[in-house]
Tab-separated table of C-alpha atoms and ligand atoms in Angstrom:
chain	number	residue	atom	x	y	z
A	1	UNK	CA	10.013	293.785	94.547
A	2	UNK	CA	11.727	290.407	94.577
A	3	UNK	CA	11.061	288.223	97.609
A	4	UNK	CA	13.107	285.504	99.185
A	5	UNK	CA	11.480	282.666	101.110
A	6	UNK	CA	12.934	281.429	104.404
A	7	UNK	CA	11.853	278.048	105.762
A	8	UNK	CA	12.710	276.088	108.902
A	9	UNK	CA	11.166	272.714	109.743
A	10	UNK	CA	10.338	271.061	113.027
A	11	UNK	CA	9.975	267.338	112.393
A	12	UNK	CA	8.397	264.951	114.863
A	13	UNK	CA	9.620	261.394	114.483
A	14	UNK	CA	7.899	258.822	116.643
A	15	UNK	CA	10.556	256.568	118.107
A	16	UNK	CA	10.002	252.887	117.431
A	17	UNK	CA	9.997	251.626	121.007
A	18	UNK	CA	7.675	248.922	122.312
A	19	UNK	CA	6.726	250.911	125.369
A	20	UNK	CA	6.227	254.577	126.121
A	21	UNK	CA	8.868	257.126	126.972
A	22	UNK	CA	8.058	257.322	130.698
A	23	UNK	CA	5.887	254.256	131.343
A	24	UNK	CA	5.596	250.567	130.481
A	25	UNK	CA	2.359	250.931	128.470
A	26	UNK	CA	2.562	249.670	124.875
A	27	UNK	CA	2.850	252.037	121.906
A	28	UNK	CA	1.245	249.837	119.209
A	29	UNK	CA	-0.869	251.762	116.742
A	30	UNK	CA	-4.597	251.210	116.214
A	31	UNK	CA	-5.694	249.760	119.562
A	32	UNK	CA	-9.165	250.409	120.993
A	33	UNK	CA	-9.276	253.931	122.496
A	34	UNK	CA	-7.904	254.257	126.021
A	35	UNK	CA	-6.675	250.675	126.312
A	36	UNK	CA	-2.996	251.613	126.167
A	37	UNK	CA	-2.731	254.392	128.698
A	38	UNK	CA	-1.566	253.534	132.194
A	39	UNK	CA	-1.641	255.610	135.357
A	40	UNK	CA	1.531	257.456	134.352
A	41	UNK	CA	0.159	258.379	130.919
A	42	UNK	CA	-3.085	259.526	132.523
A	43	UNK	CA	-1.170	261.721	134.945
A	44	UNK	CA	-2.837	260.252	138.026
A	45	UNK	CA	-1.601	261.728	141.309
A	46	UNK	CA	1.342	260.052	142.955
A	47	UNK	CA	2.846	258.350	139.914
A	48	UNK	CA	6.391	258.911	138.743
A	49	UNK	CA	7.844	258.780	135.233
A	50	UNK	CA	10.782	256.475	134.500
A	51	UNK	CA	12.841	257.190	131.392
A	52	UNK	CA	12.888	254.461	128.719
A	53	UNK	CA	16.567	253.765	127.998
A	54	UNK	CA	15.846	252.907	124.360
A	55	UNK	CA	14.799	256.463	123.498
A	56	UNK	CA	18.136	257.776	124.698
A	57	UNK	CA	20.048	255.272	122.562
A	58	UNK	CA	17.897	256.098	119.544
A	59	UNK	CA	18.372	259.841	119.939
A	60	UNK	CA	22.139	259.385	120.179
A	61	UNK	CA	22.095	257.274	117.009
A	62	UNK	CA	20.288	260.050	115.208
A	63	UNK	CA	22.662	262.688	116.508
A	64	UNK	CA	25.697	260.747	115.316
A	65	UNK	CA	24.117	260.188	111.902
A	66	UNK	CA	23.867	263.957	111.357
A	67	UNK	CA	27.306	264.721	112.763
A	68	UNK	CA	25.835	266.444	115.778
A	69	UNK	CA	27.322	266.999	119.164
A	70	UNK	CA	25.904	264.831	121.926
A	71	UNK	CA	26.231	266.867	125.115
A	72	UNK	CA	27.316	265.008	128.208
A	73	UNK	CA	24.298	266.166	130.112
A	74	UNK	CA	20.721	266.818	129.102
A	75	UNK	CA	17.605	267.489	131.136
A	76	UNK	CA	13.848	267.159	130.813
A	77	UNK	CA	11.545	270.126	131.246
A	78	UNK	CA	7.845	270.631	131.771
A	79	UNK	CA	6.093	272.569	129.046
A	80	UNK	CA	2.926	273.792	130.707
A	81	UNK	CA	-0.338	274.245	128.879
A	82	UNK	CA	-3.933	273.217	129.280
A	83	UNK	CA	-5.648	270.977	126.779
A	84	UNK	CA	-8.169	268.151	127.254
A	85	UNK	CA	-5.840	265.586	125.675
A	86	UNK	CA	-3.040	266.497	128.117
A	87	UNK	CA	-4.254	265.285	131.507
A	88	UNK	CA	-1.127	266.284	133.463
A	89	UNK	CA	-1.415	269.899	132.364
A	90	UNK	CA	2.136	269.785	131.056
A	91	UNK	CA	4.101	267.917	128.437
A	92	UNK	CA	7.475	266.488	129.375
A	93	UNK	CA	9.907	267.781	126.789
A	94	UNK	CA	13.408	269.218	126.654
A	95	UNK	CA	14.103	272.920	126.518
A	96	UNK	CA	17.529	273.933	127.729
A	97	UNK	CA	20.088	271.172	127.246
A	98	UNK	CA	18.483	268.903	124.634
A	99	UNK	CA	19.923	265.447	124.019
A	100	UNK	CA	21.260	266.347	120.538
A	101	UNK	CA	22.742	269.721	119.709
A	102	UNK	CA	23.939	271.284	116.464
A	103	UNK	CA	24.310	268.956	113.441
A	104	UNK	CA	24.334	269.049	109.661
A	105	UNK	CA	22.631	267.347	106.786
A	106	UNK	CA	23.325	267.301	103.088
A	107	UNK	CA	20.390	267.478	100.708
A	108	UNK	CA	20.250	266.920	96.977
A	109	UNK	CA	18.708	269.684	94.873
A	110	UNK	CA	16.910	269.139	91.594
A	111	UNK	CA	19.696	270.683	89.529
A	112	UNK	CA	22.058	267.999	90.841
A	113	UNK	CA	23.895	270.223	93.317
A	114	UNK	CA	23.954	269.614	97.043
A	115	UNK	CA	23.250	271.943	99.939
A	116	UNK	CA	23.976	271.678	103.631
A	117	UNK	CA	21.119	272.333	106.028
A	118	UNK	CA	21.839	272.937	109.691
A	119	UNK	CA	20.009	271.043	112.399
A	120	UNK	CA	19.721	273.299	115.424
A	121	UNK	CA	18.873	270.565	117.903
A	122	UNK	CA	16.870	267.399	118.438
A	123	UNK	CA	15.084	266.757	121.687
A	124	UNK	CA	13.040	264.024	123.312
A	125	UNK	CA	9.454	264.547	124.362
A	126	UNK	CA	6.198	262.722	124.975
A	127	UNK	CA	3.250	262.928	122.627
A	128	UNK	CA	-0.162	264.095	123.849
A	129	UNK	CA	-3.447	262.203	123.475
A	130	UNK	CA	-5.949	262.766	120.716
A	131	UNK	CA	-9.249	264.642	120.673
A	132	UNK	CA	-11.875	263.030	118.469
A	133	UNK	CA	-14.583	265.261	117.099
A	134	UNK	CA	-16.423	262.827	114.899
A	135	UNK	CA	-19.015	260.304	116.031
A	136	UNK	CA	-19.700	261.856	119.439
A	137	UNK	CA	-22.534	264.232	118.586
A	138	UNK	CA	-22.040	267.522	120.404
A	139	UNK	CA	-19.279	266.074	122.501
A	140	UNK	CA	-15.601	265.397	121.985
A	141	UNK	CA	-13.972	262.040	122.637
A	142	UNK	CA	-10.520	261.790	124.170
A	143	UNK	CA	-8.230	258.887	123.317
A	144	UNK	CA	-5.139	258.794	125.522
A	145	UNK	CA	-3.450	255.823	123.839
A	146	UNK	CA	-0.968	258.149	122.201
A	147	UNK	CA	-0.182	260.023	125.434
A	148	UNK	CA	3.401	259.298	126.415
A	149	UNK	CA	4.460	257.975	123.015
A	150	UNK	CA	8.137	258.905	122.514
A	151	UNK	CA	8.946	261.588	119.966
A	152	UNK	CA	12.191	262.992	118.703
A	153	UNK	CA	11.627	266.591	117.624
A	154	UNK	CA	14.213	267.609	115.054
A	155	UNK	CA	14.521	271.376	114.614
A	156	UNK	CA	16.240	272.752	111.533
A	157	UNK	CA	17.967	276.069	111.049
A	158	UNK	CA	15.999	278.455	108.799
A	159	UNK	CA	18.211	277.348	105.906
A	160	UNK	CA	15.722	276.319	103.232
A	161	UNK	CA	14.809	278.790	100.495
A	162	UNK	CA	11.907	277.131	98.712
A	163	UNK	CA	9.347	274.357	99.123
A	164	UNK	CA	11.372	271.850	97.083
A	165	UNK	CA	14.352	272.238	99.415
A	166	UNK	CA	12.077	271.706	102.404
A	167	UNK	CA	10.745	268.503	100.864
A	168	UNK	CA	14.274	267.291	100.062
A	169	UNK	CA	15.287	267.956	103.672
A	170	UNK	CA	12.249	266.175	105.070
A	171	UNK	CA	12.841	263.190	102.788
A	172	UNK	CA	16.458	263.012	103.877
A	173	UNK	CA	15.546	262.963	107.564
A	174	UNK	CA	12.874	260.363	106.795
A	175	UNK	CA	15.425	258.226	105.007
A	176	UNK	CA	17.939	258.509	107.865
A	177	UNK	CA	15.531	257.630	110.684
A	178	UNK	CA	14.380	254.602	108.728
A	179	UNK	CA	17.945	253.497	107.965
A	180	UNK	CA	18.679	253.783	111.670
A	181	UNK	CA	15.490	251.846	112.419
A	182	UNK	CA	14.552	254.321	115.111
A	183	UNK	CA	11.230	255.333	113.481
A	184	UNK	CA	8.951	253.412	111.121
A	185	UNK	CA	8.370	256.597	109.109
A	186	UNK	CA	4.693	255.793	108.587
A	187	UNK	CA	3.210	259.151	107.702
A	188	UNK	CA	-0.426	258.039	107.454
A	189	UNK	CA	-0.282	256.823	111.026
A	190	UNK	CA	1.385	260.068	112.088
A	191	UNK	CA	4.731	258.494	112.999
A	192	UNK	CA	6.524	261.158	110.981
A	193	UNK	CA	5.102	264.660	110.639
A	194	UNK	CA	6.322	268.202	110.460
A	195	UNK	CA	5.593	271.840	111.227
A	196	UNK	CA	6.847	274.253	108.576
A	197	UNK	CA	7.898	277.784	109.529
A	198	UNK	CA	7.691	280.177	106.606
A	199	UNK	CA	8.645	283.839	106.215
A	200	UNK	CA	9.470	286.233	103.387
A	201	UNK	CA	12.082	288.946	103.109
A	202	UNK	CA	13.032	291.333	100.320
A	203	UNK	CA	15.819	289.760	98.314
A	204	UNK	CA	19.170	290.982	99.612
A	205	UNK	CA	17.890	291.802	103.091
A	206	UNK	CA	19.762	290.100	105.913
A	207	UNK	CA	17.089	290.256	108.595
A	208	UNK	CA	14.376	287.605	108.619
A	209	UNK	CA	10.733	288.527	108.132
A	210	UNK	CA	7.903	287.533	110.471
A	211	UNK	CA	7.080	283.849	110.162
A	212	UNK	CA	4.008	281.715	110.403
A	213	UNK	CA	4.052	278.093	111.486
A	214	UNK	CA	2.091	275.531	109.459
A	215	UNK	CA	1.129	272.715	111.807
A	216	UNK	CA	1.116	268.949	111.559
A	217	UNK	CA	1.748	268.172	107.931
A	218	UNK	CA	1.915	264.459	107.275
A	219	UNK	CA	2.923	263.984	103.658
A	220	UNK	CA	5.739	265.180	101.412
A	221	UNK	CA	3.233	266.399	98.850
A	222	UNK	CA	1.347	268.420	101.456
A	223	UNK	CA	4.523	270.086	102.720
A	224	UNK	CA	5.265	271.372	99.260
A	225	UNK	CA	1.670	272.455	98.655
A	226	UNK	CA	1.248	274.082	102.065
A	227	UNK	CA	4.483	276.062	101.810
A	228	UNK	CA	3.753	277.265	98.296
A	229	UNK	CA	0.290	278.578	99.080
A	230	UNK	CA	1.580	280.171	102.266
A	231	UNK	CA	4.295	281.931	100.241
A	232	UNK	CA	1.639	283.318	97.897
A	233	UNK	CA	-0.545	284.434	100.783
A	234	UNK	CA	2.323	286.241	102.487
A	235	UNK	CA	3.505	287.939	99.305
A	236	UNK	CA	-0.030	289.193	98.617
A	237	UNK	CA	-0.212	290.742	102.081
A	238	UNK	CA	3.264	292.266	101.885
A	239	UNK	CA	2.734	293.712	98.425
A	240	UNK	CA	-0.496	295.326	99.597
A	241	UNK	CA	1.612	297.057	102.230
A	242	UNK	CA	0.358	294.790	105.021
A	243	UNK	CA	2.191	292.996	107.816
A	244	UNK	CA	2.421	289.278	108.534
A	245	UNK	CA	1.054	288.262	111.906
A	246	UNK	CA	3.156	285.703	113.716
A	247	UNK	CA	0.743	282.838	114.179
A	248	UNK	CA	0.112	279.143	113.914
A	249	UNK	CA	-1.811	278.109	110.831
A	250	UNK	CA	-3.508	274.938	109.701
A	251	UNK	CA	-3.130	273.574	106.185
A	252	UNK	CA	-6.346	272.328	104.616
A	253	UNK	CA	-5.485	270.150	101.603
A	254	UNK	CA	-9.138	269.890	100.516
A	255	UNK	CA	-9.538	273.646	100.182
A	256	UNK	CA	-5.860	274.184	99.366
A	257	UNK	CA	-5.529	277.014	101.862
A	258	UNK	CA	-3.931	277.723	105.213
A	259	UNK	CA	-6.122	279.025	108.033
A	260	UNK	CA	-5.237	280.797	111.234
A	261	UNK	CA	-5.430	278.511	114.308
A	262	UNK	CA	-4.054	280.691	117.055
A	263	UNK	CA	-1.602	283.487	117.571
A	264	UNK	CA	1.914	282.245	118.141
A	265	UNK	CA	2.822	281.548	121.709
A	266	UNK	CA	6.270	282.442	123.008
A	267	UNK	CA	8.483	280.105	124.981
A	268	UNK	CA	7.741	282.028	128.189
A	269	UNK	CA	4.016	281.351	127.785
A	270	UNK	CA	4.819	277.750	128.610
A	271	UNK	CA	6.595	278.432	131.890
A	272	UNK	CA	9.236	275.827	131.105
A	273	UNK	CA	11.086	274.504	134.134
A	274	UNK	CA	13.210	271.400	134.785
A	275	UNK	CA	11.021	268.420	135.634
A	276	UNK	CA	11.742	267.588	139.300
A	277	UNK	CA	10.527	264.007	138.774
A	278	UNK	CA	13.300	263.129	136.323
A	279	UNK	CA	17.028	262.973	136.831
A	280	UNK	CA	19.371	264.637	134.340
A	281	UNK	CA	20.606	262.289	131.624
A	282	UNK	CA	24.339	261.745	131.837
A	283	UNK	CA	25.914	260.269	128.723
A	284	UNK	CA	29.362	258.761	128.813
A	285	UNK	CA	31.809	259.074	125.944
A	286	UNK	CA	32.189	255.293	125.877
A	287	UNK	CA	28.508	254.803	125.154
A	288	UNK	CA	28.662	257.301	122.322
A	289	UNK	CA	31.646	255.505	120.802
A	290	UNK	CA	29.930	252.149	121.113
A	291	UNK	CA	26.862	253.439	119.305
A	292	UNK	CA	29.014	255.106	116.666
A	293	UNK	CA	30.779	251.831	115.944
A	294	UNK	CA	27.436	250.082	115.472
A	295	UNK	CA	25.887	252.615	113.095
A	296	UNK	CA	24.653	251.050	109.850
A	297	UNK	CA	25.777	252.262	106.443
A	298	UNK	CA	23.827	255.490	105.922
A	299	UNK	CA	22.149	256.753	102.718
A	300	UNK	CA	25.025	258.986	101.539
A	301	UNK	CA	27.686	256.344	102.073
A	302	UNK	CA	25.561	253.679	100.436
A	303	UNK	CA	24.895	255.947	97.480
A	304	UNK	CA	28.592	256.529	96.937
A	305	UNK	CA	29.313	252.810	97.250
A	306	UNK	CA	26.656	252.016	94.632
A	307	UNK	CA	28.256	254.516	92.271
A	308	UNK	CA	31.709	252.993	92.781
A	309	UNK	CA	30.789	249.334	93.001
A	310	UNK	CA	28.013	249.091	90.414
A	311	UNK	CA	29.043	251.974	88.124
A	312	UNK	CA	25.600	253.507	88.461
A	313	UNK	CA	24.818	257.148	87.738
A	314	UNK	CA	24.453	259.586	90.585
A	315	UNK	CA	20.737	259.742	89.873
A	316	UNK	CA	20.086	255.974	89.797
A	317	UNK	CA	22.150	255.524	92.893
A	318	UNK	CA	20.183	258.222	94.724
A	319	UNK	CA	16.844	256.646	93.805
A	320	UNK	CA	17.949	253.189	94.904
A	321	UNK	CA	19.396	254.253	98.245
A	322	UNK	CA	16.635	256.625	99.381
A	323	UNK	CA	14.959	253.713	101.140
A	324	UNK	CA	17.021	251.005	102.769
A	325	UNK	CA	14.620	248.260	101.718
A	326	UNK	CA	14.967	249.316	98.075
A	327	UNK	CA	18.747	249.295	98.348
A	328	UNK	CA	18.650	245.809	99.888
A	329	UNK	CA	16.283	244.623	97.167
A	330	UNK	CA	18.631	245.984	94.518
A	331	UNK	CA	21.688	244.267	95.948
A	332	UNK	CA	19.930	240.899	96.145
A	333	UNK	CA	18.589	241.358	92.623
A	334	UNK	CA	22.039	242.160	91.217
A	335	UNK	CA	23.649	239.200	92.875
A	336	UNK	CA	20.964	236.834	91.507
A	337	UNK	CA	21.351	238.491	88.098
A	338	UNK	CA	25.058	237.676	88.129
A	339	UNK	CA	26.166	241.277	88.519
A	340	UNK	CA	23.846	242.892	85.980
A	341	UNK	CA	23.502	246.220	87.838
A	342	UNK	CA	22.255	248.635	85.213
A	343	UNK	CA	19.381	246.405	84.069
A	344	UNK	CA	18.492	245.711	87.700
A	345	UNK	CA	18.413	249.441	88.440
A	346	UNK	CA	16.240	250.108	85.390
A	347	UNK	CA	13.743	247.397	86.238
A	348	UNK	CA	13.480	248.431	89.877
A	349	UNK	CA	13.100	252.153	89.151
A	350	UNK	CA	10.866	251.440	86.152
A	351	UNK	CA	8.468	248.498	85.912
A	352	UNK	CA	8.659	247.423	89.550
A	353	UNK	CA	8.153	250.929	91.016
A	354	UNK	CA	5.301	251.633	88.627
A	355	UNK	CA	3.546	248.403	89.596
A	356	UNK	CA	4.078	249.061	93.301
A	357	UNK	CA	2.746	252.607	92.959
A	358	UNK	CA	-0.294	251.459	91.077
A	359	UNK	CA	-1.277	249.170	93.923
A	360	UNK	CA	0.036	251.486	96.667
A	361	UNK	CA	2.416	248.800	97.852
A	362	UNK	CA	5.733	249.193	99.598
A	363	UNK	CA	8.699	247.277	98.188
A	364	UNK	CA	8.541	244.928	101.180
A	365	UNK	CA	5.097	243.853	99.982
A	366	UNK	CA	6.146	243.241	96.388
A	367	UNK	CA	4.740	240.025	94.929
A	368	UNK	CA	7.913	239.853	92.820
A	369	UNK	CA	10.837	239.177	95.151
A	370	UNK	CA	14.355	240.444	94.475
A	371	UNK	CA	15.442	236.879	93.655
A	372	UNK	CA	12.602	236.531	91.142
A	373	UNK	CA	13.442	239.791	89.397
A	374	UNK	CA	17.145	238.911	89.388
A	375	UNK	CA	16.288	235.510	87.901
A	376	UNK	CA	14.395	237.192	85.092
A	377	UNK	CA	17.184	239.679	84.402
A	378	UNK	CA	19.599	236.771	84.135
A	379	UNK	CA	17.456	235.468	81.282
A	380	UNK	CA	17.540	238.842	79.508
A	381	UNK	CA	21.276	238.900	79.875
A	382	UNK	CA	21.838	235.416	78.457
A	383	UNK	CA	19.466	236.179	75.546
A	384	UNK	CA	16.825	233.644	76.558
A	385	UNK	CA	14.258	236.447	76.359
A	386	UNK	CA	14.238	239.959	74.941
A	387	UNK	CA	13.564	243.047	77.035
A	388	UNK	CA	10.143	243.254	75.459
A	389	UNK	CA	9.130	239.699	76.289
A	390	UNK	CA	10.500	240.317	79.777
A	391	UNK	CA	7.579	242.702	80.336
A	392	UNK	CA	5.203	239.766	79.818
A	393	UNK	CA	7.263	237.612	82.135
A	394	UNK	CA	7.296	240.333	84.771
A	395	UNK	CA	3.541	240.736	84.608
A	396	UNK	CA	3.035	237.004	84.996
A	397	UNK	CA	5.401	236.944	87.992
A	398	UNK	CA	3.490	239.886	89.478
A	399	UNK	CA	0.264	237.905	89.092
A	400	UNK	CA	1.711	234.995	90.996
A	401	UNK	CA	2.272	232.631	88.073
A	402	UNK	CA	5.684	231.510	89.256
A	403	UNK	CA	9.298	232.471	88.669
A	404	UNK	CA	10.787	233.610	85.374
A	405	UNK	CA	12.127	230.255	84.220
A	406	UNK	CA	8.867	228.409	84.770
A	407	UNK	CA	6.868	231.196	83.071
A	408	UNK	CA	9.201	231.276	80.058
A	409	UNK	CA	8.860	227.512	79.806
A	410	UNK	CA	5.102	227.207	80.289
A	411	UNK	CA	4.241	230.122	77.999
A	412	UNK	CA	6.812	229.212	75.366
A	413	UNK	CA	8.454	232.632	75.515
A	414	UNK	CA	11.983	231.531	74.787
A	415	UNK	CA	13.593	233.777	72.234
A	416	UNK	CA	14.139	232.360	68.750
A	417	UNK	CA	17.876	232.503	68.116
A	418	UNK	CA	17.921	229.745	65.568
A	419	UNK	CA	19.323	231.480	62.470
A	420	UNK	CA	17.473	229.196	60.094
A	421	UNK	CA	14.097	229.979	61.662
A	422	UNK	CA	14.805	233.693	61.639
A	423	UNK	CA	15.951	233.556	58.048
A	424	UNK	CA	12.609	232.089	56.999
A	425	UNK	CA	10.803	234.990	58.656
A	426	UNK	CA	13.129	237.515	57.047
A	427	UNK	CA	12.738	235.991	53.588
A	428	UNK	CA	8.981	235.939	54.055
A	429	UNK	CA	8.648	239.592	54.879
A	430	UNK	CA	10.953	240.611	52.045
A	431	UNK	CA	8.954	238.612	49.523
A	432	UNK	CA	5.672	239.997	50.782
A	433	UNK	CA	6.685	243.673	50.867
A	434	UNK	CA	8.076	244.561	47.425
A	435	UNK	CA	7.116	248.245	47.738
A	436	UNK	CA	8.864	248.697	51.073
A	437	UNK	CA	11.913	246.848	49.768
A	438	UNK	CA	12.120	249.149	46.735
A	439	UNK	CA	11.710	252.208	48.956
A	440	UNK	CA	14.421	250.961	51.321
A	441	UNK	CA	16.881	250.234	48.569
A	442	UNK	CA	16.325	253.636	46.916
A	443	UNK	CA	16.816	255.524	50.185
A	444	UNK	CA	20.132	257.074	51.183
A	445	UNK	CA	21.926	255.178	53.923
A	446	UNK	CA	21.056	257.525	56.753
A	447	UNK	CA	17.350	257.039	56.037
A	448	UNK	CA	17.564	253.253	55.863
A	449	UNK	CA	17.932	252.873	59.585
A	450	UNK	CA	14.447	254.250	60.031
A	451	UNK	CA	12.885	252.322	57.151
A	452	UNK	CA	14.185	249.008	58.430
A	453	UNK	CA	11.858	249.387	61.395
A	454	UNK	CA	8.939	248.335	59.236
A	455	UNK	CA	10.490	244.943	58.463
A	456	UNK	CA	11.581	244.389	62.061
A	457	UNK	CA	8.065	245.189	63.223
A	458	UNK	CA	6.538	242.660	60.832
A	459	UNK	CA	8.913	239.930	61.920
A	460	UNK	CA	8.339	240.627	65.598
A	461	UNK	CA	4.617	240.400	64.979
A	462	UNK	CA	5.030	237.111	63.129
A	463	UNK	CA	7.194	235.675	65.877
A	464	UNK	CA	5.061	237.153	68.681
A	465	UNK	CA	8.062	239.112	69.847
A	466	UNK	CA	10.266	236.078	70.208
A	467	UNK	CA	12.744	236.572	67.384
A	468	UNK	CA	16.082	237.840	68.665
A	469	UNK	CA	16.009	241.502	67.596
A	470	UNK	CA	19.749	241.750	67.080
A	471	UNK	CA	19.841	238.776	64.736
A	472	UNK	CA	16.769	240.014	62.898
A	473	UNK	CA	18.406	243.381	62.286
A	474	UNK	CA	21.645	241.881	61.068
A	475	UNK	CA	19.998	239.434	58.690
A	476	UNK	CA	17.646	242.063	57.323
A	477	UNK	CA	20.448	244.495	56.592
A	478	UNK	CA	22.368	241.834	54.777
A	479	UNK	CA	19.440	240.571	52.702
A	480	UNK	CA	18.095	244.008	51.849
A	481	UNK	CA	21.419	245.009	50.360
A	482	UNK	CA	20.882	242.866	47.302
K	1	LIG	P1	9.691	278.154	118.544
K	1	LIG	O1	10.381	277.778	119.798
K	1	LIG	O2	8.754	279.257	118.699
K	1	LIG	O3	9.092	277.001	117.824
K	1	LIG	P2	12.248	278.362	117.251
K	1	LIG	O4	13.124	279.538	117.337
K	1	LIG	O5	12.614	277.143	117.986
K	1	LIG	O6	10.792	278.800	117.591
K	1	LIG	O7	12.146	277.998	115.715
K	1	LIG	C1	11.317	277.010	115.273
K	1	LIG	C2	11.601	276.786	113.800
K	1	LIG	O8	11.320	277.958	113.053
K	1	LIG	C3	13.037	276.447	113.484
K	1	LIG	O9	13.032	275.375	112.560
K	1	LIG	C4	13.591	277.697	112.849
K	1	LIG	O10	14.545	277.391	111.866
K	1	LIG	C5	12.375	278.289	112.192
K	1	LIG	N1	12.421	279.753	112.056
K	1	LIG	C6	12.791	280.646	112.976
K	1	LIG	N2	12.681	281.901	112.492
K	1	LIG	C7	12.211	281.790	111.211
K	1	LIG	C8	11.879	282.740	110.189
K	1	LIG	N3	11.959	284.029	110.354
K	1	LIG	N4	11.430	282.232	109.021
K	1	LIG	C9	11.304	280.914	108.830
K	1	LIG	N5	11.607	279.991	109.744
K	1	LIG	C10	12.052	280.415	110.933
K	2	LIG	MG1	8.695	274.863	118.169
């Protein structure tokens, strides 16, 4: 039997406000436990929530970025459940009438094609506190700093058909919320996390199978891993003639398995009802138009502009525009490098990315600034240095030894383009390698191209990589003829 996977994601993006969604307490990450929860966050009797205007503006921005409808009216609801990190006994969320309704998103698949994924809705809600099980002996600690932190929950249609598509979708949302500057996207700190709903159905069947929900996944790699092992688990059960239980499961990356947490609750278990403490949110068309006019250039538009303006490939352009900071870095680099786009793209996606990855640094923390890299590329372009020597220059810049020009100067890396000097090197190697010369001259023309590499290599060694490779090749060809 052939199976088809069906996946829908619920992404929680923490909105980048200074204060909480319904109180004035700060949202900064990493404070001492319970120093950032005020009476409202603690749910003390007699307090009233007041909606933070910023979260509404941010949610509208997101909705417009995914071509969603922004209903004129939305309301907050109480989602009732008991848990020690939820002192009020309910979470303020949205149920009926969310702030953002149906939208769409285009994702890029590995084979180069694109696919549209539906976004069912996005709603505002408050985060709960955190239970801490380590360091308290037999007891559990409760940290309520996170209680009341604003979240935008983005719910997708069950439109994804494999783990790779789910990752592409999650990355796209991540990219958009960061472009919009409504979420810092920091996954280690939990500012961007997702629940993945997974089910299987026999290929060709219309009706969806029973799903499980994999909770709180906070990395792109884990989403892919978690979904793939859940697919295997479900197929095993189904092929043994079993049935999938609808439940919430936890992904354990250390053991590479998913474990049952609890059976799935239904909406009516939560006794949702409109929160009587909060007024409905009424959004005027004018406000929506104002926000629309202020939207920044978004990843897709930027990607297309890079293709048109810089003549980059679809692939390069996609890599460079996935993160706004990388796109900005690229544009600064190109303008310093006097328009040299392709080399800039190669260096950013190649050497720079590799160095950043190695030290787990974000591009904003790069020791080589965009101006510095552009300055170096300018020197490749005007033949001051070769691409090979540029690697040395880059490394020196990375290690804080200065900008390209001063490194080229102090290390004497300037390319030798003096024909006389190169000729001496060429003559030398020809005199010293009679066997290779004889072999070269006896070889048919199509083999000579390969054999010439030996001479080039020798000369590069002699000149410590500084001889201009193009000149070396030309001179060699000429001299080896006779
Ligand atoms: P709940 O309110 O219980 O979380 P929803 O109907 O809101 O359930 O769906 C939550 C997520 O699960 C959505 O992203 C949706 O696309 C996805 N989903 C729903 N049914 C399935 C299914 N059979 N297989 C996979 N994903 C599903
Ligand atoms: Mg849900």
